[in-house]
PDB file of C-alpha atoms in Angstrom:
ATOM      1  CA  ALA A 193      96.786  84.108  75.869  1.00 74.00           C
ATOM      2  CA  GLN A 194      98.562  86.763  77.882  1.00 84.00           C
ATOM      3  CA  SER A 195      99.692  86.931  81.477  1.00 89.00           C
ATOM      4  CA  VAL A 196     101.805  89.119  83.742  1.00 94.00           C
ATOM      5  CA  THR A 197     103.886  88.260  86.787  1.00 95.00           C
ATOM      6  CA  GLN A 198     105.178  90.940  89.121  1.00 96.00           C
ATOM      7  CA  LEU A 199     107.842  89.562  91.411  1.00 92.00           C
ATOM      8  CA  GLY A 200     107.472  90.822  94.943  1.00 90.00           C
ATOM      9  CA  SER A 201     104.275  92.268  96.328  1.00 92.00           C
ATOM     10  CA  HIS A 202     106.371  94.753  98.334  1.00 95.00           C
ATOM     11  CA  VAL A 203     109.686  96.406  97.549  1.00 97.00           C
ATOM     12  CA  SER A 204     111.432  98.558 100.142  1.00 97.00           C
ATOM     13  CA  VAL A 205     114.226 101.020  99.287  1.00 97.00           C
ATOM     14  CA  SER A 206     115.961 103.917 100.954  1.00 97.00           C
ATOM     15  CA  GLU A 207     115.534 107.434  99.614  1.00 97.00           C
ATOM     16  CA  GLY A 208     118.174 107.999  96.928  1.00 97.00           C
ATOM     17  CA  ALA A 209     118.604 104.290  96.180  1.00 98.00           C
ATOM     18  CA  LEU A 210     117.901 102.526  92.903  1.00 98.00           C
ATOM     19  CA  VAL A 211     114.340 101.391  92.319  1.00 98.00           C
ATOM     20  CA  LEU A 212     113.829  98.111  90.456  1.00 98.00           C
ATOM     21  CA  LEU A 213     110.351  96.641  90.027  1.00 98.00           C
ATOM     22  CA  ARG A 214     110.195  93.383  88.113  1.00 98.00           C
ATOM     23  CA  CYS A 215     107.640  92.370  85.505  1.00 97.00           C
ATOM     24  CA  ASN A 216     107.606  89.270  83.333  1.00 96.00           C
ATOM     25  CA  TYR A 217     104.956  88.608  80.747  1.00 94.00           C
ATOM     26  CA  SER A 218     103.731  85.973  78.362  1.00 90.00           C
ATOM     27  CA  SER A 219     102.016  86.701  75.093  1.00 82.00           C
ATOM     28  CA  SER A 220     101.276  84.737  71.959  1.00 75.00           C
ATOM     29  CA  VAL A 221     101.866  87.801  69.762  1.00 77.00           C
ATOM     30  CA  PRO A 222     104.162  90.858  69.993  1.00 77.00           C
ATOM     31  CA  PRO A 223     102.851  92.687  73.028  1.00 84.00           C
ATOM     32  CA  TYR A 224     102.168  96.181  74.141  1.00 89.00           C
ATOM     33  CA  LEU A 225     103.454  96.646  77.695  1.00 92.00           C
ATOM     34  CA  PHE A 226     102.501  99.236  80.294  1.00 94.00           C
ATOM     35  CA  TRP A 227     103.445 100.433  83.743  1.00 97.00           C
ATOM     36  CA  TYR A 228     100.874 102.271  85.839  1.00 97.00           C
ATOM     37  CA  VAL A 229     101.219 103.951  89.231  1.00 97.00           C
ATOM     38  CA  GLN A 230      98.491 104.264  91.839  1.00 96.00           C
ATOM     39  CA  TYR A 231      98.734 106.623  94.788  1.00 95.00           C
ATOM     40  CA  PRO A 232      96.493 105.987  97.808  1.00 90.00           C
ATOM     41  CA  ASN A 233      92.813 106.474  97.098  1.00 89.00           C
ATOM     42  CA  GLN A 234      93.426 107.494  93.496  1.00 93.00           C
ATOM     43  CA  GLY A 235      92.985 105.914  90.093  1.00 95.00           C
ATOM     44  CA  LEU A 236      95.815 104.407  88.074  1.00 96.00           C
ATOM     45  CA  GLN A 237      98.036 106.762  86.116  1.00 96.00           C
ATOM     46  CA  LEU A 238     100.049 105.701  83.069  1.00 95.00           C
ATOM     47  CA  LEU A 239     103.809 105.867  83.745  1.00 97.00           C
ATOM     48  CA  LEU A 240     105.071 104.579  80.411  1.00 95.00           C
ATOM     49  CA  LYS A 241     104.324 102.131  77.618  1.00 93.00           C
ATOM     50  CA  TYR A 242     106.147 100.001  75.080  1.00 91.00           C
ATOM     51  CA  THR A 243     104.542  99.711  71.662  1.00 85.00           C
ATOM     52  CA  SER A 244     107.253  98.083  69.503  1.00 78.00           C
ATOM     53  CA  ALA A 245     109.379 101.152  68.947  1.00 77.00           C
ATOM     54  CA  ALA A 246     112.495 101.770  71.084  1.00 85.00           C
ATOM     55  CA  THR A 247     113.092  99.006  73.616  1.00 89.00           C
ATOM     56  CA  LEU A 248     114.122 101.481  76.321  1.00 94.00           C
ATOM     57  CA  VAL A 249     111.095 103.525  77.244  1.00 95.00           C
ATOM     58  CA  LYS A 250     111.215 106.677  79.334  1.00 95.00           C
ATOM     59  CA  GLY A 251     108.234 107.733  81.357  1.00 95.00           C
ATOM     60  CA  ILE A 252     107.138 110.362  83.799  1.00 94.00           C
ATOM     61  CA  ASN A 253     108.793 111.112  87.149  1.00 93.00           C
ATOM     62  CA  GLY A 254     112.196 109.786  86.014  1.00 96.00           C
ATOM     63  CA  PHE A 255     111.085 106.181  85.524  1.00 97.00           C
ATOM     64  CA  GLU A 256     112.128 104.030  82.617  1.00 97.00           C
ATOM     65  CA  ALA A 257     111.644 100.435  81.522  1.00 97.00           C
ATOM     66  CA  GLU A 258     113.424  98.162  79.089  1.00 95.00           C
ATOM     67  CA  PHE A 259     111.678  95.617  76.910  1.00 94.00           C
ATOM     68  CA  LYS A 260     113.746  92.415  76.695  1.00 93.00           C
ATOM     69  CA  LYS A 261     112.106  89.951  74.353  1.00 90.00           C
ATOM     70  CA  SER A 262     114.557  87.133  75.104  1.00 91.00           C
ATOM     71  CA  GLU A 263     113.768  87.388  78.810  1.00 93.00           C
ATOM     72  CA  THR A 264     110.076  88.276  78.326  1.00 93.00           C
ATOM     73  CA  SER A 265     110.640  91.061  80.822  1.00 95.00           C
ATOM     74  CA  PHE A 266     109.713  94.709  81.196  1.00 96.00           C
ATOM     75  CA  HIS A 267     111.322  95.818  84.463  1.00 97.00           C
ATOM     76  CA  LEU A 268     110.762  99.328  85.789  1.00 98.00           C
ATOM     77  CA  THR A 269     113.704 101.319  87.133  1.00 98.00           C
ATOM     78  CA  LYS A 270     114.523 104.697  88.590  1.00 98.00           C
ATOM     79  CA  PRO A 271     118.089 105.690  89.519  1.00 97.00           C
ATOM     80  CA  SER A 272     117.216 107.524  92.722  1.00 97.00           C
ATOM     81  CA  ALA A 273     114.071 107.004  94.775  1.00 97.00           C
ATOM     82  CA  HIS A 274     112.133 109.912  96.234  1.00 97.00           C
ATOM     83  CA  MET A 275     109.715 109.742  99.118  1.00 97.00           C
ATOM     84  CA  SER A 276     106.986 110.779  96.681  1.00 96.00           C
ATOM     85  CA  ASP A 277     107.535 107.559  94.687  1.00 97.00           C
ATOM     86  CA  ALA A 278     105.879 105.514  97.425  1.00 97.00           C
ATOM     87  CA  ALA A 279     102.851 103.989  95.694  1.00 96.00           C
ATOM     88  CA  GLU A 280     101.444 100.840  94.104  1.00 96.00           C
ATOM     89  CA  TYR A 281     102.835  99.948  90.685  1.00 97.00           C
ATOM     90  CA  PHE A 282     101.081  97.770  88.135  1.00 97.00           C
ATOM     91  CA  CYS A 283     102.513  96.147  85.033  1.00 96.00           C
ATOM     92  CA  ALA A 284     100.121  95.279  82.202  1.00 94.00           C
ATOM     93  CA  VAL A 285     100.287  93.518  78.836  1.00 91.00           C
ATOM     94  CA  SER A 286      98.065  93.785  75.777  1.00 85.00           C
ATOM     95  CA  GLU A 287      98.402  91.552  72.790  1.00 76.00           C
ATOM     96  CA  GLY A 288      99.406  94.309  70.416  1.00 60.00           C
ATOM     97  CA  THR A 289      96.763  93.681  67.782  1.00 57.00           C
ATOM     98  CA  GLY A 290      94.759  96.802  68.522  1.00 50.00           C
ATOM     99  CA  GLY A 291      91.659  94.696  68.914  1.00 55.00           C
ATOM    100  CA  SER A 292      92.112  92.859  72.177  1.00 59.00           C
ATOM    101  CA  TYR A 293      90.335  95.526  74.250  1.00 69.00           C
ATOM    102  CA  ILE A 294      91.467  94.108  77.574  1.00 82.00           C
ATOM    103  CA  PRO A 295      94.994  94.396  78.945  1.00 86.00           C
ATOM    104  CA  THR A 296      96.008  91.896  81.604  1.00 90.00           C
ATOM    105  CA  PHE A 297      97.303  93.469  84.817  1.00 93.00           C
ATOM    106  CA  GLY A 298      99.766  92.098  87.296  1.00 94.00           C
ATOM    107  CA  ARG A 299      98.864  91.925  90.965  1.00 93.00           C
ATOM    108  CA  GLY A 300     100.835  95.044  91.746  1.00 95.00           C
ATOM    109  CA  THR A 301     103.977  95.894  93.705  1.00 96.00           C
ATOM    110  CA  SER A 302     103.887  98.260  96.629  1.00 96.00           C
ATOM    111  CA  LEU A 303     106.975 100.502  96.685  1.00 97.00           C
ATOM    112  CA  ILE A 304     108.005 101.638 100.148  1.00 97.00           C
ATOM    113  CA  VAL A 305     110.592 104.407 100.414  1.00 97.00           C
ATOM    114  CA  HIS A 306     112.442 104.905 103.705  1.00 96.00           C
ATOM    115  CA  PRO A 307     114.029 108.239 104.632  1.00 94.00           C
TER     116      PRO A 307
ATOM    117  CA  SER B 131      91.921 116.563  75.845  1.00 84.00           C
ATOM    118  CA  GLN B 132      90.098 113.602  77.312  1.00 86.00           C
ATOM    119  CA  THR B 133      88.817 113.456  80.875  1.00 91.00           C
ATOM    120  CA  ILE B 134      86.990 110.815  82.866  1.00 96.00           C
ATOM    121  CA  HIS B 135      84.686 111.472  85.803  1.00 96.00           C
ATOM    122  CA  GLN B 136      83.358 109.155  88.470  1.00 97.00           C
ATOM    123  CA  TRP B 137      80.846 109.825  91.185  1.00 95.00           C
ATOM    124  CA  PRO B 138      80.335 109.658  93.975  1.00 96.00           C
ATOM    125  CA  ALA B 139      83.886 109.703  95.320  1.00 96.00           C
ATOM    126  CA  THR B 140      82.903 107.863  98.496  1.00 96.00           C
ATOM    127  CA  LEU B 141      79.805 105.949  99.489  1.00 97.00           C
ATOM    128  CA  VAL B 142      78.678 104.134 102.614  1.00 97.00           C
ATOM    129  CA  GLN B 143      75.700 101.852 102.131  1.00 97.00           C
ATOM    130  CA  PRO B 144      73.893  99.272 104.281  1.00 98.00           C
ATOM    131  CA  VAL B 145      73.754  95.626 103.247  1.00 97.00           C
ATOM    132  CA  GLY B 146      70.792  94.978 100.977  1.00 97.00           C
ATOM    133  CA  SER B 147      70.552  98.519  99.643  1.00 97.00           C
ATOM    134  CA  PRO B 148      70.782  99.371  95.930  1.00 97.00           C
ATOM    135  CA  LEU B 149      73.835 100.848  94.230  1.00 97.00           C
ATOM    136  CA  SER B 150      74.441 103.128  91.278  1.00 97.00           C
ATOM    137  CA  LEU B 151      77.908 104.354  90.322  1.00 98.00           C
ATOM    138  CA  GLU B 152      78.346 106.557  87.295  1.00 97.00           C
ATOM    139  CA  CYS B 153      81.259 107.138  84.952  1.00 97.00           C
ATOM    140  CA  THR B 154      81.433 109.603  82.079  1.00 97.00           C
ATOM    141  CA  VAL B 155      84.163 110.292  79.559  1.00 96.00           C
ATOM    142  CA  GLU B 156      84.720 113.548  77.698  1.00 95.00           C
ATOM    143  CA  GLY B 157      86.784 114.337  74.639  1.00 92.00           C
ATOM    144  CA  THR B 158      86.632 111.030  72.786  1.00 89.00           C
ATOM    145  CA  SER B 159      84.084 109.062  70.777  1.00 86.00           C
ATOM    146  CA  ASN B 160      83.144 105.386  70.899  1.00 88.00           C
ATOM    147  CA  PRO B 161      85.553 104.471  73.675  1.00 91.00           C
ATOM    148  CA  ASN B 162      85.853 101.048  75.227  1.00 92.00           C
ATOM    149  CA  LEU B 163      84.693 101.357  78.817  1.00 95.00           C
ATOM    150  CA  TYR B 164      85.608  99.228  81.825  1.00 95.00           C
ATOM    151  CA  TRP B 165      84.648  98.721  85.460  1.00 96.00           C
ATOM    152  CA  TYR B 166      87.261  97.333  87.849  1.00 96.00           C
ATOM    153  CA  ARG B 167      87.172  96.597  91.556  1.00 95.00           C
ATOM    154  CA  GLN B 168      90.032  96.613  94.039  1.00 93.00           C
ATOM    155  CA  ALA B 169      89.401  94.869  97.310  1.00 85.00           C
ATOM    156  CA  ALA B 170      91.642  95.904 100.209  1.00 76.00           C
ATOM    157  CA  GLY B 171      95.235  94.823  99.576  1.00 70.00           C
ATOM    158  CA  ARG B 172      94.429  93.118  96.289  1.00 74.00           C
ATOM    159  CA  GLY B 173      94.943  93.796  92.619  1.00 86.00           C
ATOM    160  CA  LEU B 174      92.532  94.867  89.920  1.00 91.00           C
ATOM    161  CA  GLN B 175      89.530  92.707  89.161  1.00 91.00           C
ATOM    162  CA  LEU B 176      87.814  93.395  85.837  1.00 92.00           C
ATOM    163  CA  LEU B 177      84.051  93.367  86.343  1.00 94.00           C
ATOM    164  CA  PHE B 178      82.568  94.563  83.053  1.00 94.00           C
ATOM    165  CA  TYR B 179      83.631  96.038  79.764  1.00 92.00           C
ATOM    166  CA  SER B 180      81.761  97.605  76.881  1.00 93.00           C
ATOM    167  CA  VAL B 181      82.789  98.225  73.290  1.00 89.00           C
ATOM    168  CA  GLY B 182      79.657 100.169  72.350  1.00 90.00           C
ATOM    169  CA  ILE B 183      76.247 101.415  73.460  1.00 91.00           C
ATOM    170  CA  GLY B 184      74.189  98.602  74.908  1.00 88.00           C
ATOM    171  CA  GLN B 185      77.070  96.102  74.573  1.00 90.00           C
ATOM    172  CA  ILE B 186      78.161  94.780  77.963  1.00 92.00           C
ATOM    173  CA  SER B 187      80.430  91.847  78.724  1.00 89.00           C
ATOM    174  CA  SER B 188      80.641  90.444  82.231  1.00 89.00           C
ATOM    175  CA  GLU B 189      83.870  88.945  83.456  1.00 86.00           C
ATOM    176  CA  VAL B 190      82.814  87.758  86.901  1.00 82.00           C
ATOM    177  CA  PRO B 191      79.446  86.361  88.062  1.00 68.00           C
ATOM    178  CA  GLN B 192      78.119  88.497  90.886  1.00 80.00           C
ATOM    179  CA  ASN B 193      75.194  90.586  92.018  1.00 90.00           C
ATOM    180  CA  LEU B 194      76.414  93.585  90.062  1.00 95.00           C
ATOM    181  CA  SER B 195      75.300  94.739  86.630  1.00 95.00           C
ATOM    182  CA  ALA B 196      76.445  97.394  84.182  1.00 96.00           C
ATOM    183  CA  SER B 197      74.758  99.487  81.548  1.00 96.00           C
ATOM    184  CA  ARG B 198      75.889 101.886  78.843  1.00 96.00           C
ATOM    185  CA  PRO B 199      72.934 104.097  77.974  1.00 94.00           C
ATOM    186  CA  GLN B 200      75.051 106.618  76.057  1.00 94.00           C
ATOM    187  CA  ASP B 201      78.323 106.446  74.142  1.00 94.00           C
ATOM    188  CA  ARG B 202      80.399 107.965  76.938  1.00 94.00           C
ATOM    189  CA  GLN B 203      78.410 106.921  80.000  1.00 96.00           C
ATOM    190  CA  PHE B 204      78.918 103.715  81.951  1.00 97.00           C
ATOM    191  CA  ILE B 205      76.874 102.797  85.015  1.00 97.00           C
ATOM    192  CA  LEU B 206      77.507 100.107  87.623  1.00 97.00           C
ATOM    193  CA  SER B 207      74.485  98.937  89.592  1.00 97.00           C
ATOM    194  CA  SER B 208      73.276  96.490  92.155  1.00 96.00           C
ATOM    195  CA  LYS B 209      69.809  95.746  93.459  1.00 96.00           C
ATOM    196  CA  LYS B 210      71.049  94.458  96.831  1.00 96.00           C
ATOM    197  CA  LEU B 211      74.555  95.074  98.116  1.00 96.00           C
ATOM    198  CA  LEU B 212      76.567  92.441  99.960  1.00 95.00           C
ATOM    199  CA  LEU B 213      79.350  93.002 102.468  1.00 94.00           C
ATOM    200  CA  SER B 214      81.761  91.541  99.909  1.00 92.00           C
ATOM    201  CA  ASP B 215      80.920  94.367  97.483  1.00 94.00           C
ATOM    202  CA  SER B 216      83.018  96.772  99.533  1.00 94.00           C
ATOM    203  CA  GLY B 217      86.045  98.049  97.685  1.00 94.00           C
ATOM    204  CA  PHE B 218      87.482 100.689  95.424  1.00 96.00           C
ATOM    205  CA  TYR B 219      85.704 100.872  92.066  1.00 97.00           C
ATOM    206  CA  LEU B 220      87.548 102.193  89.069  1.00 97.00           C
ATOM    207  CA  CYS B 221      86.210 103.146  85.673  1.00 97.00           C
ATOM    208  CA  ALA B 222      88.546 103.250  82.686  1.00 96.00           C
ATOM    209  CA  TRP B 223      88.420 103.942  78.969  1.00 95.00           C
ATOM    210  CA  SER B 224      90.522 103.026  75.962  1.00 91.00           C
ATOM    211  CA  VAL B 225      90.417 103.220  72.198  1.00 85.00           C
ATOM    212  CA  SER B 226      91.165 100.169  70.072  1.00 74.00           C
ATOM    213  CA  GLY B 227      91.863  99.708  66.399  1.00 69.00           C
ATOM    214  CA  VAL B 228      94.623 100.493  63.944  1.00 68.00           C
ATOM    215  CA  GLY B 229      97.018 103.047  65.371  1.00 68.00           C
ATOM    216  CA  HIS B 230      95.875 102.582  68.959  1.00 71.00           C
ATOM    217  CA  THR B 231      97.569 100.673  71.720  1.00 70.00           C
ATOM    218  CA  ASP B 232      94.768  99.694  74.133  1.00 77.00           C
ATOM    219  CA  THR B 233      96.161 102.108  76.703  1.00 88.00           C
ATOM    220  CA  GLN B 234      93.666 102.407  79.527  1.00 92.00           C
ATOM    221  CA  TYR B 235      92.937 105.697  81.241  1.00 94.00           C
ATOM    222  CA  PHE B 236      91.452 105.528  84.691  1.00 97.00           C
ATOM    223  CA  GLY B 237      89.030 107.661  86.634  1.00 97.00           C
ATOM    224  CA  PRO B 238      89.609 108.804  90.214  1.00 97.00           C
ATOM    225  CA  GLY B 239      87.624 105.920  91.699  1.00 96.00           C
ATOM    226  CA  THR B 240      84.748 105.429  94.123  1.00 97.00           C
ATOM    227  CA  ARG B 241      85.369 104.066  97.607  1.00 96.00           C
ATOM    228  CA  LEU B 242      82.353 101.899  98.550  1.00 96.00           C
ATOM    229  CA  THR B 243      81.875 100.645 102.092  1.00 96.00           C
ATOM    230  CA  VAL B 244      79.017  98.254 102.745  1.00 96.00           C
ATOM    231  CA  LEU B 245      78.043  97.968 106.413  1.00 96.00           C
TER     232      LEU B 245
END
């Protein structure tokens, strides 16, 4: 069974500050892990994914995430927040077998960026 | 490249009226297809998924139904809408199997308001 926990339904940062969005997962097999971003009234867009290669994954818009097996975490970071980063972020896990069909999504974290 | 279309983009319907939302995917064959719903301020709720033509799995009991009449076409329907059916409906596709990672790619969404 797989599950995802995103700590904090809302995260507020100042423009230029570090962004840290937390994601912890559980999986009975080596997982695939994903971060998606959703802007208002749009679909989800893939930011980055971990698929058992390098543990530090770089994505679009300057975001990156590090897979830490010992902590079962896949936190999303960005060194300097921009106003345009304000959006909803979803972490997801898939049980890495290529046949599970259905990733499990977290409940989402709303990132608020103050000027 | 692959693209996914949803229509209509927005829809306002009275309670008790029928519903038909359509999703089509281009540029890939035999995709897995998904319907999700987002209620206001909530996360993603998986409604249906399909791994092939005519194969539909329902995740949540409700007054909605789904059909897949063609390989890359997925339709969400209802005979009589309820107020609780209001929300943002997202279609997504993925490819499973050896060499794939179950990454989901989302359409732009349909905003449904039931009055």
